Coordinates of C-alpha atoms in Angstrom, one line a residue:
Chain A
M174 CA 18.6 16.4 -11.1
I175 CA 15.2 15.9 -9.7
A176 CA 14.7 17.1 -6.2
I177 CA 12.5 14.9 -4.0
I178 CA 11.3 17.2 -1.2
D179 CA 12.1 15.7 2.2
Y180 CA 9.8 17.3 4.7
G181 CA 9.6 14.3 7.1
A182 CA 6.6 12.7 5.4
G183 CA 6.2 8.9 4.9
N184 CA 8.2 6.6 2.8
I185 CA 10.1 8.9 0.5
F186 CA 12.7 6.2 -0.2
S187 CA 10.3 4.4 -2.5
V188 CA 10.3 7.3 -4.9
K189 CA 14.1 7.5 -4.7
N190 CA 14.4 3.8 -5.3
A191 CA 12.3 4.0 -8.4
L192 CA 14.2 6.9 -9.9
D193 CA 17.5 5.2 -9.1
F194 CA 16.3 2.1 -10.8
L195 CA 15.4 4.2 -13.9
G196 CA 18.9 5.8 -13.8
V197 CA 17.4 9.2 -13.1
E198 CA 19.6 11.5 -11.1
N199 CA 17.8 12.6 -8.0
K200 CA 18.2 13.9 -4.5
L201 CA 16.2 13.9 -1.2
T202 CA 16.4 17.4 -0.1
K203 CA 14.9 20.2 2.0
D204 CA 17.5 22.7 0.8
K205 CA 16.0 25.8 -1.0
E206 CA 19.0 26.2 -3.3
E207 CA 18.9 22.6 -4.4
I208 CA 15.2 22.8 -5.1
I209 CA 15.7 26.0 -7.1
N210 CA 18.6 24.5 -9.1
A211 CA 16.8 21.2 -9.8
D212 CA 15.4 20.3 -13.2
G213 CA 12.2 19.0 -11.7
I214 CA 10.6 18.6 -8.3
I215 CA 8.7 15.7 -6.7
L216 CA 6.5 16.2 -3.6
P217 CA 5.9 12.9 -2.0
G218 CA 3.7 12.4 1.0
V219 CA 2.0 9.8 3.2
G220 CA 0.1 10.8 6.3
A221 CA -2.5 13.4 7.2
Y222 CA -3.2 16.7 5.3
P223 CA -2.9 19.2 8.2
W224 CA 0.2 17.5 9.6
A225 CA 1.9 17.6 6.2
M226 CA 1.1 21.3 5.6
K227 CA 2.4 22.0 9.0
M228 CA 5.7 20.2 8.2
L229 CA 5.9 22.1 4.9
N230 CA 5.3 25.4 6.6
E231 CA 7.9 24.7 9.3
S232 CA 10.4 23.7 6.7
G233 CA 10.1 27.2 5.2
L234 CA 9.7 25.7 1.7
V235 CA 6.2 26.7 0.8
D236 CA 7.0 29.9 -1.0
T237 CA 9.9 28.2 -2.8
I238 CA 7.6 25.4 -3.9
K239 CA 4.9 27.7 -5.1
E240 CA 7.3 29.8 -7.1
Q241 CA 9.4 26.8 -8.5
S242 CA 6.3 24.8 -9.5
H243 CA 5.6 27.2 -12.3
K244 CA 9.2 27.2 -13.6
K245 CA 9.8 23.5 -14.0
P246 CA 8.0 20.1 -14.0
F247 CA 6.5 19.5 -10.5
L248 CA 4.9 16.2 -9.5
G249 CA 2.9 15.7 -6.3
I250 CA 2.3 12.0 -5.3
C251 CA -0.6 10.8 -3.1
L252 CA -0.9 13.2 -0.2
G253 CA 1.6 15.4 -2.2
M254 CA -1.0 15.5 -5.0
Q255 CA -3.8 16.5 -2.5
L256 CA -1.6 19.3 -1.2
L257 CA -1.6 20.9 -4.7
F258 CA -5.3 21.9 -4.2
E259 CA -6.6 24.9 -2.3
K260 CA -8.1 23.1 0.7
G261 CA -8.2 19.8 2.6
F262 CA -10.7 18.6 5.1
E263 CA -8.9 15.7 6.8
F264 CA -9.6 16.1 10.5
E265 CA -10.0 19.9 10.0
E266 CA -10.2 22.5 7.3
C267 CA -6.7 23.3 6.2
D268 CA -5.2 25.4 3.4
G269 CA -3.2 23.6 0.7
L270 CA -0.7 25.0 -1.7
G271 CA -3.4 26.2 -4.1
L272 CA -1.6 25.3 -7.3
I273 CA -4.7 23.7 -8.8
K274 CA -8.3 24.8 -8.2
G275 CA -10.3 22.5 -6.0
E276 CA -10.6 20.8 -2.6
V277 CA -9.9 17.4 -1.1
R278 CA -12.8 15.7 0.6
Y279 CA -13.5 12.4 2.3
M280 CA -14.7 9.6 0.0
D281 CA -18.1 9.4 1.7
E282 CA -20.2 6.9 -0.1
P283 CA -22.3 4.3 1.6
D284 CA -21.0 0.7 1.5
L285 CA -17.6 1.8 0.1
I286 CA -14.6 0.0 1.6
I287 CA -12.3 2.7 2.9
P288 CA -9.3 3.3 2.3
H289 CA -9.5 2.9 -1.4
M290 CA -6.6 0.4 -1.4
G291 CA -5.3 -1.6 -4.3
W292 CA -5.0 -1.5 -8.1
N293 CA -7.5 0.5 -10.1
E294 CA -7.7 1.3 -13.8
L295 CA -6.9 4.6 -15.3
E296 CA -9.6 6.2 -17.5
F297 CA -8.0 8.8 -19.6
N298 CA -9.7 12.2 -19.8
M299 CA -7.1 14.0 -21.9
E300 CA -3.6 13.7 -23.4
C301 CA -0.7 14.4 -21.1
P302 CA 3.1 13.9 -21.5
L303 CA 3.2 11.8 -18.4
T304 CA 0.8 9.1 -19.8
Q305 CA 2.7 8.6 -23.1
G306 CA 3.1 4.9 -23.8
L307 CA 0.5 3.7 -21.4
S308 CA -2.1 1.2 -22.7
D309 CA -5.8 1.7 -22.4
N310 CA -6.3 -0.7 -19.4
T311 CA -3.5 0.5 -17.2
Y312 CA -3.8 -0.4 -13.5
V313 CA -2.0 1.7 -10.8
Y314 CA -1.8 1.3 -7.1
F315 CA -3.9 3.5 -4.8
V316 CA -4.1 4.0 -1.0
H317 CA -6.2 6.9 0.1
S318 CA -9.4 7.9 1.9
Y319 CA -9.8 11.4 0.6
K320 CA -10.1 12.5 -3.0
A321 CA -9.8 15.7 -5.0
V322 CA -12.9 17.5 -6.0
C323 CA -12.0 19.6 -9.0
D324 CA -12.8 20.7 -12.6
S325 CA -12.6 18.1 -15.2
E326 CA -10.3 20.3 -17.2
N327 CA -7.6 19.6 -14.6
V328 CA -8.1 15.8 -14.7
V329 CA -5.8 13.8 -17.0
A330 CA -7.2 10.5 -15.8
Y331 CA -9.9 9.2 -13.5
S332 CA -10.5 5.9 -11.7
T333 CA -13.8 4.6 -10.6
Y334 CA -14.4 3.9 -7.0
G335 CA -17.8 4.7 -5.7
G336 CA -17.8 7.7 -8.0
K337 CA -15.2 9.2 -10.3
V338 CA -11.9 9.7 -8.5
P339 CA -9.3 12.1 -10.0
A340 CA -6.3 9.9 -10.4
L341 CA -3.9 12.1 -12.4
V342 CA -4.3 15.9 -12.4
S343 CA -2.5 18.8 -14.0
D344 CA -2.7 22.6 -14.2
G345 CA -2.1 22.1 -18.0
K346 CA 1.4 23.5 -17.7
T347 CA 4.1 22.4 -15.3
V348 CA 2.1 21.1 -12.3
F349 CA 1.1 17.4 -12.1
G350 CA -0.4 15.3 -9.3
A351 CA -0.8 11.5 -9.0
Q352 CA -3.3 10.3 -6.4
F353 CA -1.9 6.8 -6.9
H354 CA 1.7 5.7 -6.2
P355 CA 3.7 5.5 -9.5
E356 CA 6.6 4.2 -7.5
K357 CA 4.5 1.3 -6.4
S358 CA 2.6 0.7 -9.6
G359 CA 4.9 -1.7 -11.4
D360 CA 5.9 -1.1 -15.0
A361 CA 3.0 1.4 -15.6
G362 CA 4.2 3.5 -12.7
L363 CA 7.8 3.4 -13.9
T364 CA 6.7 4.6 -17.3
I365 CA 5.0 7.6 -15.7
L366 CA 8.1 8.5 -13.7
K367 CA 10.3 8.0 -16.8
N368 CA 8.0 10.4 -18.7
F369 CA 8.2 12.9 -15.9
A370 CA 12.0 12.7 -15.9
Q371 CA 12.1 13.1 -19.7
L372 CA 10.0 16.3 -19.2
C373 CA 12.4 17.6 -16.7
K374 CA 15.3 16.9 -19.0
E375 CA 13.6 18.7 -21.9
G376 CA 12.9 21.8 -19.8
K377 CA 16.5 22.1 -18.8
Chain B
M6 CA -12.9 -0.4 -10.9
L7 CA -10.8 -1.7 -8.1
A8 CA -9.2 -5.0 -8.9
K9 CA -9.0 -7.9 -6.4
R10 CA -5.5 -8.6 -5.2
I11 CA -3.5 -11.8 -5.2
I12 CA -0.8 -11.7 -2.5
P13 CA 2.0 -14.2 -2.1
C14 CA 3.5 -14.4 1.3
L15 CA 7.1 -15.3 2.0
D16 CA 8.0 -16.7 5.5
V17 CA 11.5 -15.6 6.2
R18 CA 13.9 -16.8 8.9
D19 CA 17.4 -15.4 9.3
G20 CA 17.2 -13.9 5.8
K21 CA 16.1 -17.1 4.1
V22 CA 12.7 -18.1 2.8
V23 CA 11.5 -21.1 4.8
K24 CA 8.4 -23.2 4.9
G25 CA 7.5 -24.9 8.2
V26 CA 5.5 -28.0 8.5
N27 CA 3.8 -27.7 11.9
F28 CA 6.8 -25.8 13.3
Q29 CA 9.0 -28.9 12.7
G30 CA 11.1 -29.7 9.7
I31 CA 11.4 -26.2 8.5
K32 CA 12.7 -26.2 4.9
E33 CA 14.7 -23.5 3.4
V34 CA 13.4 -22.7 0.0
G35 CA 15.4 -19.8 -1.1
D36 CA 16.5 -16.2 -1.2
P37 CA 13.7 -13.8 -0.3
V38 CA 14.8 -11.0 -2.6
A39 CA 14.9 -13.4 -5.6
C40 CA 11.6 -14.9 -4.6
A41 CA 10.0 -11.5 -4.4
Y42 CA 11.4 -10.5 -7.7
E43 CA 10.0 -13.7 -9.3
Y44 CA 6.5 -13.1 -7.7
N45 CA 6.6 -9.6 -9.1
K46 CA 7.2 -10.9 -12.6
Q47 CA 4.3 -13.4 -12.2
G48 CA 2.0 -10.4 -11.5
A49 CA 1.8 -10.3 -7.7
D50 CA -0.3 -7.3 -6.6
E51 CA 1.6 -7.0 -3.3
I52 CA 4.2 -9.1 -1.5
V53 CA 4.2 -10.0 2.2
F54 CA 7.4 -10.9 4.1
Y55 CA 6.6 -12.7 7.3
D56 CA 9.6 -12.7 9.6
I57 CA 9.6 -15.8 11.8
T58 CA 13.0 -15.0 13.3
A59 CA 12.9 -14.6 17.0
S60 CA 16.2 -13.0 17.6
H61 CA 17.1 -9.3 17.5
E62 CA 20.0 -9.9 15.0
G63 CA 17.4 -11.6 12.7
R64 CA 15.4 -8.4 12.5
G65 CA 18.4 -6.5 11.1
V66 CA 18.7 -9.2 8.4
M67 CA 15.0 -8.9 7.6
L68 CA 15.4 -5.1 7.1
D69 CA 18.3 -5.8 4.7
V70 CA 16.0 -8.1 2.8
V71 CA 13.3 -5.3 2.6
R72 CA 15.9 -2.7 1.6
E73 CA 17.2 -4.9 -1.3
T74 CA 13.8 -5.9 -2.5
A75 CA 12.6 -2.3 -2.5
K76 CA 15.3 -1.4 -4.9
K77 CA 14.0 -3.7 -7.7
V78 CA 10.4 -4.6 -6.9
F79 CA 8.0 -1.7 -7.5
V80 CA 4.8 -3.1 -6.0
P81 CA 3.7 -2.7 -2.3
L82 CA 5.7 -4.6 0.3
T83 CA 4.3 -5.6 3.7
V84 CA 6.4 -6.8 6.6
G85 CA 5.0 -8.8 9.5
G86 CA 6.4 -10.6 12.4
G87 CA 8.3 -9.3 15.4
I88 CA 7.0 -5.8 15.2
T89 CA 6.3 -4.7 18.8
T90 CA 6.9 -0.9 19.0
V91 CA 6.4 2.3 17.1
D92 CA 10.2 2.4 16.5
D93 CA 9.9 -1.1 14.9
I94 CA 7.3 0.3 12.6
R95 CA 9.3 3.3 11.7
E96 CA 12.4 1.2 11.0
T97 CA 10.5 -1.2 8.8
L98 CA 8.9 1.6 6.8
R99 CA 12.2 3.4 6.4
A100 CA 13.7 0.2 5.1
G101 CA 11.2 0.4 2.2
A102 CA 8.1 -1.4 3.5
D103 CA 4.8 0.2 2.6
K104 CA 2.9 -1.5 5.3
V105 CA 3.5 -3.4 8.5
S106 CA 1.4 -6.3 9.7
V107 CA 1.0 -6.6 13.5
N108 CA -0.7 -9.6 15.1
S109 CA 0.0 -10.9 18.6
Q110 CA 1.5 -7.6 19.7
A111 CA -1.7 -5.7 18.7
V112 CA -3.7 -8.1 20.9
K113 CA -1.4 -7.6 23.8
N114 CA -1.1 -3.8 23.2
P115 CA -3.9 -2.4 21.1
Q116 CA -2.5 1.1 21.6
L117 CA 0.2 0.1 19.1
I118 CA -2.4 0.2 16.3
K119 CA -3.5 3.7 17.3
D120 CA 0.0 5.1 17.7
G121 CA 1.1 3.5 14.4
A122 CA -1.9 4.9 12.6
D123 CA -1.6 8.3 14.1
I124 CA 2.0 8.7 13.2
F125 CA 2.3 6.9 9.9
G126 CA -1.2 6.8 8.7
S127 CA -3.8 4.0 8.7
Q128 CA -2.8 2.9 5.2
C129 CA 0.4 1.3 6.5
I130 CA -1.1 -0.5 9.5
C131 CA -2.4 -3.9 8.6
V132 CA -3.6 -6.0 11.5
G133 CA -3.1 -9.8 11.2
I134 CA -5.5 -12.0 13.0
D135 CA -5.5 -15.7 13.8
A136 CA -8.9 -16.9 14.7
K137 CA -10.7 -20.2 15.4
K138 CA -14.3 -21.3 15.5
I139 CA -15.7 -22.0 19.0
A140 CA -19.4 -22.2 18.3
D141 CA -21.8 -21.5 15.5
K142 CA -20.9 -18.2 14.0
K143 CA -18.5 -17.5 16.8
W144 CA -14.8 -17.3 16.7
T145 CA -12.1 -16.2 19.1
V146 CA -8.7 -14.5 18.5
F147 CA -5.5 -16.5 19.1
I148 CA -1.9 -15.3 19.5
N149 CA 1.6 -16.6 19.2
G150 CA 1.1 -18.5 16.0
G151 CA -2.3 -19.8 17.0
R152 CA -1.2 -21.3 20.2
I153 CA -2.9 -19.1 22.8
D154 CA -6.6 -18.5 22.9
M155 CA -7.1 -14.9 24.1
Q156 CA -10.9 -15.5 24.4
I157 CA -11.6 -12.3 22.6
D158 CA -14.6 -12.4 20.3
L159 CA -13.4 -12.0 16.7
I160 CA -16.2 -9.6 15.6
D161 CA -15.6 -7.4 18.7
W162 CA -11.9 -7.4 17.9
V163 CA -12.2 -6.4 14.2
K164 CA -14.6 -3.5 15.1
K165 CA -12.2 -2.4 17.8
I166 CA -9.1 -2.4 15.5
E167 CA -11.0 -0.5 12.9
Q168 CA -11.8 2.1 15.4
L169 CA -8.2 2.3 16.6
G170 CA -7.2 3.1 13.0
A171 CA -6.1 -0.1 11.3
G172 CA -6.1 0.3 7.5
E173 CA -6.6 -3.3 6.6
I174 CA -7.1 -6.8 8.1
C175 CA -5.3 -9.9 7.2
L176 CA -7.6 -12.7 8.4
N177 CA -6.2 -16.1 8.9
S178 CA -8.3 -19.0 9.9
I179 CA -6.7 -21.6 12.2
D180 CA -9.3 -24.1 11.2
T181 CA -8.6 -24.0 7.5
D182 CA -4.9 -23.1 7.6
G183 CA -2.8 -25.9 6.2
V184 CA -5.9 -28.0 5.4
R185 CA -5.9 -26.9 1.8
G186 CA -9.7 -27.1 1.5
G187 CA -10.3 -23.5 0.7
F188 CA -10.5 -20.3 2.6
D189 CA -12.8 -20.0 5.6
L190 CA -15.7 -18.4 3.8
E191 CA -18.1 -18.2 6.7
M192 CA -15.6 -16.4 9.0
L193 CA -14.4 -14.2 6.2
K194 CA -17.9 -13.1 5.3
S195 CA -18.7 -12.3 9.0
V196 CA -15.6 -10.1 9.3
V197 CA -16.1 -8.3 5.9
D198 CA -19.7 -7.5 6.9
A199 CA -18.5 -6.1 10.3
V200 CA -16.0 -3.6 9.1
K201 CA -15.5 -1.0 6.4
I202 CA -11.8 -1.5 5.9
P203 CA -10.3 -4.0 3.4
V204 CA -10.0 -7.7 4.4
I205 CA -7.4 -10.1 3.1
A206 CA -8.3 -13.8 3.1
S207 CA -5.6 -16.0 4.4
G208 CA -5.2 -19.7 5.3
G209 CA -6.6 -22.7 3.4
A210 CA -5.9 -22.2 -0.3
G211 CA -5.1 -25.6 -1.7
K212 CA -6.0 -25.3 -5.4
L213 CA -6.7 -22.8 -8.2
E214 CA -10.4 -22.5 -7.7
H215 CA -10.1 -21.5 -4.0
F216 CA -9.1 -17.9 -4.9
A217 CA -12.0 -17.2 -7.2
E218 CA -14.3 -18.8 -4.7
A219 CA -13.3 -16.4 -2.0
F220 CA -14.0 -13.4 -4.3
L221 CA -17.3 -14.8 -5.6
K222 CA -18.7 -15.7 -2.3
T223 CA -17.4 -12.9 -0.1
D224 CA -16.5 -9.3 -0.5
C225 CA -12.9 -9.8 0.6
S226 CA -10.5 -7.4 -1.1
A227 CA -7.5 -9.8 -1.5
A228 CA -6.4 -13.4 -1.1
L229 CA -3.1 -14.5 0.3
A230 CA -1.2 -17.7 0.1
A231 CA 2.3 -18.9 0.9
S232 CA 3.2 -22.6 0.3
L233 CA 1.1 -23.0 -2.9
F234 CA 3.3 -20.3 -4.5
H235 CA 6.5 -21.3 -2.7
F236 CA 6.4 -24.9 -4.0
K237 CA 5.4 -23.7 -7.4
E238 CA 2.2 -25.7 -7.4
L239 CA 0.6 -22.6 -8.8
T240 CA 1.9 -19.4 -10.1
V241 CA 0.3 -16.0 -9.3
G242 CA -0.4 -15.7 -13.1
E243 CA -2.4 -19.0 -13.2
V244 CA -4.5 -17.9 -10.2
K245 CA -5.2 -14.5 -11.8
D246 CA -6.1 -16.1 -15.2
D247 CA -8.6 -18.4 -13.4
C248 CA -10.2 -15.5 -11.5
R249 CA -10.3 -13.4 -14.7
S250 CA -12.0 -16.3 -16.6
K251 CA -14.7 -16.2 -13.9
G252 CA -15.4 -12.6 -14.4
I253 CA -13.5 -11.3 -11.4
L254 CA -11.7 -8.0 -11.9
I255 CA -8.0 -8.6 -11.8
R256 CA -5.1 -6.4 -12.8

């Protein structure tokens, strides 16, 4: 079972719909035991960085998330991906979960339409179990105004918008983050989720 | 690089896709869930449901449509029409929509844009605008399906909604809507130049070339059409192939 962490953020049903469609057992939960017993964890998220961290802190799940993220496959999506880093700067400086080294900064480039909204191409930087079976020109759906600033060794794939935007990141072990929405990225997104579910199954 | 989006729009009344001709002789053209699924297969980058139901019961039916669609269509879904409160936005997003589109209500109550953006994020607040030319390079904003002139300058309005936190603009030209002579490029260009947020072109597509034309002559982010796709005059795939053949980046 994959635990989708329900901490009051955004449209978490889309992630659930996509896993249901793939026939992957999953559960929306904020229960510590369920998260501990799950084969994998997804941290979704739509909204603002400080607000989401506050909700996570209030849910009392931060320590559980940090601990469990090293024990089983863990996927942060969109804001959930941004929270994996050490710090965010949306409205105010705010500590993240610190699972991957780096910060999240406003995409401040002149003449750039913000938010970065729509389908953009993945440019692969390294191999990763989540990208198995994706073709070279794979488009995925993005909606965001802030981007990760991190070492290239943590970037599985970039997209180009203004500059290079980390699209899929990883700690090289169990932690993954997608800046785009795999649950809204058509067949390509479903492939990524299927790969993640497979990883969860193997780790069982 | 970011691809330009092609967005089919489905007008829905009481849970059925309809296509109105000047508000008379509304034709039912099918089941919205099936239509959305078909558009998804054709390569639609997003799908818009526009609820033209007036009644409260109708809204519930619309949410069912969204719920069912979200179970099998995995591209972004936008719902417009009849959204007047923050609770309406919440309900619609919870049913599986990724964005809501607010139009008349945003003009009557601009605070709705700010409240929606503050609570749910700018990315899910699209502001729909119906505008009409009143003088050279001057347009005003209309509400209630283009019937009431609010005498608000279009450029002032788009700057204001951007400031309030809108994440996107869907710009419909009353002058070109239904005429099928192409999108209103002059108005589109003026709006795109005035704001930093993405702008969707709407109203006026009558043939294949009109989509590429909007992308080549303005910096709009997406182009939307309803009847062309409804009546199968064109498929989303054909439009995308035409754009691609003209060097436009398309998924």
